[in-house]
Coordinates of C-alpha atoms and ligand atoms in Angstrom, one line a residue:
X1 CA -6.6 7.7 4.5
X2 CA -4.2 9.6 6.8
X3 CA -0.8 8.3 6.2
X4 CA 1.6 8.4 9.2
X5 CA 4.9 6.8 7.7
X6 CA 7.9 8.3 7.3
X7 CA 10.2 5.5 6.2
X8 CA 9.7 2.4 4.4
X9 CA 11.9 0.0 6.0
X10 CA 9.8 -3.1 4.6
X11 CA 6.6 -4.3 4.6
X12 CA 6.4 -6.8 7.3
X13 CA 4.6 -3.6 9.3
X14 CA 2.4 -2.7 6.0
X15 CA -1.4 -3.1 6.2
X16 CA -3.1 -4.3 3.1
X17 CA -5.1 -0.7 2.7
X18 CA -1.2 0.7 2.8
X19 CA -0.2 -1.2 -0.2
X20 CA -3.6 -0.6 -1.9
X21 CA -2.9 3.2 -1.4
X22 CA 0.6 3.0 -2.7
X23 CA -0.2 0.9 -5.7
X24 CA -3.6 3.8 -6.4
X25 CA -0.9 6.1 -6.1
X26 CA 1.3 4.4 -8.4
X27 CA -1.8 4.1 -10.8
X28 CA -2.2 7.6 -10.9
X29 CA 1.8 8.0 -12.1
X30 CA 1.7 6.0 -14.3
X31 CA -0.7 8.3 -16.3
X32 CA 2.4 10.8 -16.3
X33 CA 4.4 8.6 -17.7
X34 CA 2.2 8.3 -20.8
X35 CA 2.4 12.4 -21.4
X36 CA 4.7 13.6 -23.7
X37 CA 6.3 15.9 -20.9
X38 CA 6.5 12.9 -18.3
X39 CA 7.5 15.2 -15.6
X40 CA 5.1 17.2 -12.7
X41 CA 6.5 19.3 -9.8
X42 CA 4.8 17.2 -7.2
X43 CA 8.5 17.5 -5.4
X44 CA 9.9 20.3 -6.5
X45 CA 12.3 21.7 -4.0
X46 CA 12.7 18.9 -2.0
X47 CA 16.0 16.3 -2.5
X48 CA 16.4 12.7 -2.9
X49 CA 19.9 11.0 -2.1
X50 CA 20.5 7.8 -3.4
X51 CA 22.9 6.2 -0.9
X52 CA 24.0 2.6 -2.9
X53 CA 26.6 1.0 -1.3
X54 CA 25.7 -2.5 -3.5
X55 CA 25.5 -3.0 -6.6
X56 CA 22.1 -2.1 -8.8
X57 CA 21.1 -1.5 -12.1
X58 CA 17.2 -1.3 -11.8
X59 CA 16.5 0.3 -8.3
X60 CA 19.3 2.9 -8.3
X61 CA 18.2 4.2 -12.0
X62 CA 14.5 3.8 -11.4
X63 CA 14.7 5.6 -8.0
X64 CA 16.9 8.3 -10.2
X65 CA 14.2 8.9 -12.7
X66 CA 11.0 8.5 -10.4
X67 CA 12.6 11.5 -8.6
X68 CA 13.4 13.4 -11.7
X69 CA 10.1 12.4 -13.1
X70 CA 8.6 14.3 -9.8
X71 CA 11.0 17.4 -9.9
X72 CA 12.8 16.4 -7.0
X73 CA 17.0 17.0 -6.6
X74 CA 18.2 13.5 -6.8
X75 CA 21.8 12.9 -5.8
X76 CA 23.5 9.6 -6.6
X77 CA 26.2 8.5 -3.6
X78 CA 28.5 5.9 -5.0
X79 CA 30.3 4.2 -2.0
X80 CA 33.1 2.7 -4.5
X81 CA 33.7 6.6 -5.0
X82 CA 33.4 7.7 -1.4
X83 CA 35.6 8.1 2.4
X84 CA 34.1 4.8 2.7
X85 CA 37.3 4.1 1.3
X86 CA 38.9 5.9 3.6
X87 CA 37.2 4.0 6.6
X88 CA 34.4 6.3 7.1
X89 CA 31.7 4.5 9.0
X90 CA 28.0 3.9 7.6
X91 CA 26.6 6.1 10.3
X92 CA 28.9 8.9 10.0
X93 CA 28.6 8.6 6.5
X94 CA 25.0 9.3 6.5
X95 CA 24.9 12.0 9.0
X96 CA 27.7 13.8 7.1
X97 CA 24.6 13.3 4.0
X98 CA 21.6 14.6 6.3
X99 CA 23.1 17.8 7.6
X100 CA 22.9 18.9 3.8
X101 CA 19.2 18.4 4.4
X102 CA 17.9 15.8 1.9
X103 CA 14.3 15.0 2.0
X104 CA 14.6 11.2 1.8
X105 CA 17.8 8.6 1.8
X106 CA 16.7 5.6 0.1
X107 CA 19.5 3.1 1.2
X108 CA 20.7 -0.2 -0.2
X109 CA 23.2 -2.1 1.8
X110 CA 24.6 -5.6 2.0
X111 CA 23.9 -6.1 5.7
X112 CA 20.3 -7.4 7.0
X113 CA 18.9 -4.1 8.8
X114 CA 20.6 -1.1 7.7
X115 CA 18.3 1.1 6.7
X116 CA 16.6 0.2 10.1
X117 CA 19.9 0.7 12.1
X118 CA 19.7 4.7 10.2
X119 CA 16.1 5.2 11.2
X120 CA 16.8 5.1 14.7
X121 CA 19.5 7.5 14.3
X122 CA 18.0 10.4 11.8
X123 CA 15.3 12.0 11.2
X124 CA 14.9 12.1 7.4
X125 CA 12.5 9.3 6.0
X126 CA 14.5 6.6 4.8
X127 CA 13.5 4.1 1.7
X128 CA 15.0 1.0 1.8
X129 CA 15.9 -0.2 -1.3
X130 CA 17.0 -3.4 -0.6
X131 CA 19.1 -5.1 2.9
X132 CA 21.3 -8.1 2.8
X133 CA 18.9 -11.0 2.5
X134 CA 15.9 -9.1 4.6
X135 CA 13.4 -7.1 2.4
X136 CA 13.7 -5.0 -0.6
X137 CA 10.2 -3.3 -0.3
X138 CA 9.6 -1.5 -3.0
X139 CA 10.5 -4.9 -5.3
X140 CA 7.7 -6.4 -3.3
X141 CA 5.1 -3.4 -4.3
X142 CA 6.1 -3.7 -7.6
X143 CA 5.7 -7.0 -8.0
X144 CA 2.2 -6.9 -6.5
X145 CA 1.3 -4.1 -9.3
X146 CA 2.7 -5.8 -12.2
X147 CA 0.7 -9.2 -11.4
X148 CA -2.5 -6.6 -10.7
X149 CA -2.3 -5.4 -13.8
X150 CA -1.4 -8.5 -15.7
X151 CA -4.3 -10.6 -13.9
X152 CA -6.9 -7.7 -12.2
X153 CA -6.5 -9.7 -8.6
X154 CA -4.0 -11.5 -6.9
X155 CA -6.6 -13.4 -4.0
X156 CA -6.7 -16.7 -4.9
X157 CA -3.9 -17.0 -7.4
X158 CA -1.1 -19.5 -7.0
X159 CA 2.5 -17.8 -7.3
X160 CA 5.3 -20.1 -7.3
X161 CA 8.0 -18.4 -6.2
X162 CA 11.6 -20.4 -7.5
X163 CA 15.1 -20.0 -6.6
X164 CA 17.0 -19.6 -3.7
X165 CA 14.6 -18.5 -0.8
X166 CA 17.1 -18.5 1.9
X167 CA 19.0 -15.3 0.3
X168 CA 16.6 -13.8 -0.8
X169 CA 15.1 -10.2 -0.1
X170 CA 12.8 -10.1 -2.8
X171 CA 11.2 -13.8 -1.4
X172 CA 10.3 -12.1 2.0
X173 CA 9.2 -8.8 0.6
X174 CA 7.0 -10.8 -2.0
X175 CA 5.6 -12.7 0.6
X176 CA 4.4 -9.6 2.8
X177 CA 2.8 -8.0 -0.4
X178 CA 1.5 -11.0 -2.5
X179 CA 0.6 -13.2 0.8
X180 CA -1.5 -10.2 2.6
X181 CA -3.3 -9.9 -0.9
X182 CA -4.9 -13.4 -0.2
X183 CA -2.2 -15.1 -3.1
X184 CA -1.9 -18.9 -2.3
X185 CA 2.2 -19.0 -2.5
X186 CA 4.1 -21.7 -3.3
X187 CA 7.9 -21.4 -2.6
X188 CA 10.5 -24.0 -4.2
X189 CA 13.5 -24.4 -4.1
X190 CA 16.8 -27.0 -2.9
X191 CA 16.4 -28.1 1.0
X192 CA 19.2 -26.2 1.8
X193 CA 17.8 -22.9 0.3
X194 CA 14.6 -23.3 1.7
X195 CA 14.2 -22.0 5.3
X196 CA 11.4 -24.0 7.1
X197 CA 10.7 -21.6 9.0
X198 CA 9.0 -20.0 5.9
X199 CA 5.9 -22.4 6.2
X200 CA 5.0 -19.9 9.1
X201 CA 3.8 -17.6 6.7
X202 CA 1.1 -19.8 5.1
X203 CA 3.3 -20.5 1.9
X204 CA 3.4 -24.0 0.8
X205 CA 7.0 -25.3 0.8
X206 CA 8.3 -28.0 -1.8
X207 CA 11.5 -28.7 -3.3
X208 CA 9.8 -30.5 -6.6
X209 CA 9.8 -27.3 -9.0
X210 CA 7.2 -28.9 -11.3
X211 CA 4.7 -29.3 -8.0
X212 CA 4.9 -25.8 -7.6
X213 CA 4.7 -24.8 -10.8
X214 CA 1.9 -27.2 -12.3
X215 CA -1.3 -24.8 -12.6
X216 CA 0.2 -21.7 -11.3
X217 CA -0.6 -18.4 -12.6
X218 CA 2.3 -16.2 -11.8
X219 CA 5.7 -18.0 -11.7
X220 CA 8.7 -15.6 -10.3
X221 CA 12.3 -17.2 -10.8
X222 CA 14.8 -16.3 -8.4
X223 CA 18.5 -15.4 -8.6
X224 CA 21.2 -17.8 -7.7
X225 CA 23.0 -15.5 -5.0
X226 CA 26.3 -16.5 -5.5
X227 CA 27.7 -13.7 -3.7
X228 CA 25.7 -14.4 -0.6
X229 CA 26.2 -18.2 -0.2
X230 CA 29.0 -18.9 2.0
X231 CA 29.0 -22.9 1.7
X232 CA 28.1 -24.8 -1.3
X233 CA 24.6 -25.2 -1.3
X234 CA 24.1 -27.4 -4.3
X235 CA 26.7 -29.8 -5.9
X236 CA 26.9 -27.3 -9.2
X237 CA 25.0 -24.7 -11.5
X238 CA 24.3 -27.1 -13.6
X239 CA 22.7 -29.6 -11.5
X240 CA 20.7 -26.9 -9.9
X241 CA 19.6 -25.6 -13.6
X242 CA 18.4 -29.1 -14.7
X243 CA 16.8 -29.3 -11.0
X244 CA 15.5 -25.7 -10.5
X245 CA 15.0 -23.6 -13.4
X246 CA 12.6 -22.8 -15.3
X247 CA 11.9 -24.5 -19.0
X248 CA 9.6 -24.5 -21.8
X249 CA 8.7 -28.8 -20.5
X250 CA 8.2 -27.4 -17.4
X251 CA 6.4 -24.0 -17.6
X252 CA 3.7 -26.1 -19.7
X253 CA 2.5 -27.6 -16.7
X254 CA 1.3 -24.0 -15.3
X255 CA -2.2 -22.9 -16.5
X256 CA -1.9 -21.7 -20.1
X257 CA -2.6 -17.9 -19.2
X258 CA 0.4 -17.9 -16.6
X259 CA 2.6 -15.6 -16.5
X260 CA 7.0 -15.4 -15.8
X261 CA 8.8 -12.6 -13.2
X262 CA 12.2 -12.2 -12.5
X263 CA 13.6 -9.3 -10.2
X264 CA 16.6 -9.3 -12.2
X265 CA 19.6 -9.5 -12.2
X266 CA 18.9 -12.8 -14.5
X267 CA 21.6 -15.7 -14.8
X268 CA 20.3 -16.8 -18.5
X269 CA 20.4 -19.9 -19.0
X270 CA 20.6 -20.8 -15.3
X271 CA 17.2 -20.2 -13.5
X272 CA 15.5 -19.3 -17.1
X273 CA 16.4 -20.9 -20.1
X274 CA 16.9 -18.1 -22.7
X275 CA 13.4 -18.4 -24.9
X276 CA 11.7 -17.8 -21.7
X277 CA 13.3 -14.9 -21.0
X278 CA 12.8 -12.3 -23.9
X279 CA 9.7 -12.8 -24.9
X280 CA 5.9 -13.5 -23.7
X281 CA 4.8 -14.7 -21.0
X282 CA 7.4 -13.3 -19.6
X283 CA 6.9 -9.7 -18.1
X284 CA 10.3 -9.2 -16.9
X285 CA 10.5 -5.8 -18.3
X286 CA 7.1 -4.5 -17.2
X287 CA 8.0 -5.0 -13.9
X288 CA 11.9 -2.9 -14.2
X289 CA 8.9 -0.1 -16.2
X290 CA 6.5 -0.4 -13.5
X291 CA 9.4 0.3 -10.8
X292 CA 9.4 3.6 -11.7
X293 CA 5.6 4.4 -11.1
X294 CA 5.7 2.4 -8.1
X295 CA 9.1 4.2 -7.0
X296 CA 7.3 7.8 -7.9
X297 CA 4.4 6.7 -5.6
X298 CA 6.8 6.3 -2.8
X299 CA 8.7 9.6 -2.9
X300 CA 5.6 11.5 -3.3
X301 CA 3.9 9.8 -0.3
X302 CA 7.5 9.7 1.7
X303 CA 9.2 12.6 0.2
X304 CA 8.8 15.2 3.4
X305 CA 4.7 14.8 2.9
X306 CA 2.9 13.7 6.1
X307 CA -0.5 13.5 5.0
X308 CA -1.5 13.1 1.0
X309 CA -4.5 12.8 -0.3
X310 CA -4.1 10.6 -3.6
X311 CA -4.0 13.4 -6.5
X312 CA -5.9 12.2 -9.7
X313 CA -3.1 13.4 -11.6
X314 CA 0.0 14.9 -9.4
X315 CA 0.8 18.3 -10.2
X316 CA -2.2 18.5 -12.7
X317 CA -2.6 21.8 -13.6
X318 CA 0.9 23.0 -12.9
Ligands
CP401 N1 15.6 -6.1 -8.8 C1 16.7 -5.4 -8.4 O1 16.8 -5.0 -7.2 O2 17.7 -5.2 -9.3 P1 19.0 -4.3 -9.1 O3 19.9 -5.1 -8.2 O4 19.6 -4.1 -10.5 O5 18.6 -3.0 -8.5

């Protein structure tokens, strides 16, 4: 397959082959991760600057080691630490970062579009790694490769996706990669945090969390994005808990091999009582592990390459 992108912005625009041919890729780097020396030079000499001006634990670190794990220069950009500061403007910011010459910005921002508002203006590929409540791509590919390899398909399952839909980036992204994979989807959540408009997509909508979760096979509970909700969207957290999250009563009505995601940040106790959490069926933390083969994938296919052939084991031989 001749691959023609140079940014992943999100993956309203990405084919079904396109995610096939990430998550092969991701397949095959995940075989380095098993070596002892869990490193190849597949982007040696090229640089990878992590421009974060949001919080992150998972993306930011798992962007930071995929690069390392591929020999690229990764630089961290901290915008608490910056001239942002000083009123320096996104834009100027990050043309002030490309005339160093980085190979790839991957971008997260609190505002809807960003890392499409830098495409148009610079010629570096740009990863976005999450905008506002838009898409957080690379979330939505791993998500799809953690239920692949937990279930060996995802046409014809039924994901219930919980939580508050209307802020959520990881909701829209999942929808793109799980939907276009033939997954029957399910989102639930309160009226108010469940855009309508979402039907469009062929999900199912409900706001009764045991309807969507009863014979599901993936379940993926949502934050509560209190940071993003600028009215009161529920009467309190612990309404919402006993309304929306997710139980041992209630998980028993999925099928009995179903498993539970979370994109983290969790809220214990909130959307996921703690027993749920920590231990199986959840698979909370092979999706932050999978991030990193997912997140080497996209480097190495975005990473200054224009057309890759899939290597069986990048850098083998090296
Ligand atoms: N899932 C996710 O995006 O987590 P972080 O905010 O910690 O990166």
């Amino acid at each position: 397959m001749e691959w023609h992108r140079r940014h992943v912005l999100g993956l309203s625009d990405f084919h079904p082959e396109e995610m096939e041919f990430v998550i092969d890729t991701a397949r095959s780097m995940e075989e380095v991760l098993t070596r002892d020396i869990k490193k190849v030079p597949a982007l040696r000499g090229k640089t990878v600057v992590n421009l974060f001006f949001e919080a992150s634990t998972r993306t930011r670190t798992s962007f930071e080691i995929a690069g390392k794990r591929l020999s690229a220069d990764v630089v961290n950009f901290s915008s608490s630490a910056s001239s942002i500061t000083k009123g320096e403007t996104l834009l100027d910011t990050a043309r002030n970062i490309e005339s160093m010459k980085p190979s790839v910005l991957v971008i997260r921002h609190s505002a809807s579009g960003a890392a499409h508002f830098l495409s148009r203006h610079l010629s570096c590929s740009i990863i976005n790694a999450g905008d506002g409540a838009n898409e957080h791509p690379t979330q939505g590919l791993l998500d799809l490769y953690t239920i692949l390899k937990a279930k060996g398909k995802v046409a014809g399952l039924k994901i219930a996706i919980v939580g508050d839909i209307l802020h959520s980036r990881v909701a829209r992204s999942d929808i793109h990669s799980l939907g276009r994979m033939g997954a029957r989807l399910w989102l639930c959540g309160p009226a108010t945090l469940l855009p309508r408009e979402m039907a469009r997509s062929g999900a199912t909508l409900t706001s009764d969390i045991r309807e969507a979760v009863r014979d599901a096979d993936v379940v993926i509970m949502l934050r509560i994005q209190l940071e993003r909700q600028k009215t009161a969207y529920f009467p309190s957290l612990r309404e919402y808990s006993r309304m929306y999250g997710l139980n041992r009563e209630v998980f028993s009505l999925a099928k009995e091999d179903a498993i539970i995601m979370h994109p983290g940040p969790i809220n214990r106790g909130v959307e996921l009582s703690h027993d749920l959490t920590d231990h199986r069926p959840s698979v909370i933390l092979d999706q932050v592990r999978n991030g990193v083969a997912v997140r080497m994938a996209v480097l190495y296919l975005f990473a200054g390459r224009r057309s890759p052939s899939v290597p069986a084991r990048p850098g083998a031989g090296s």
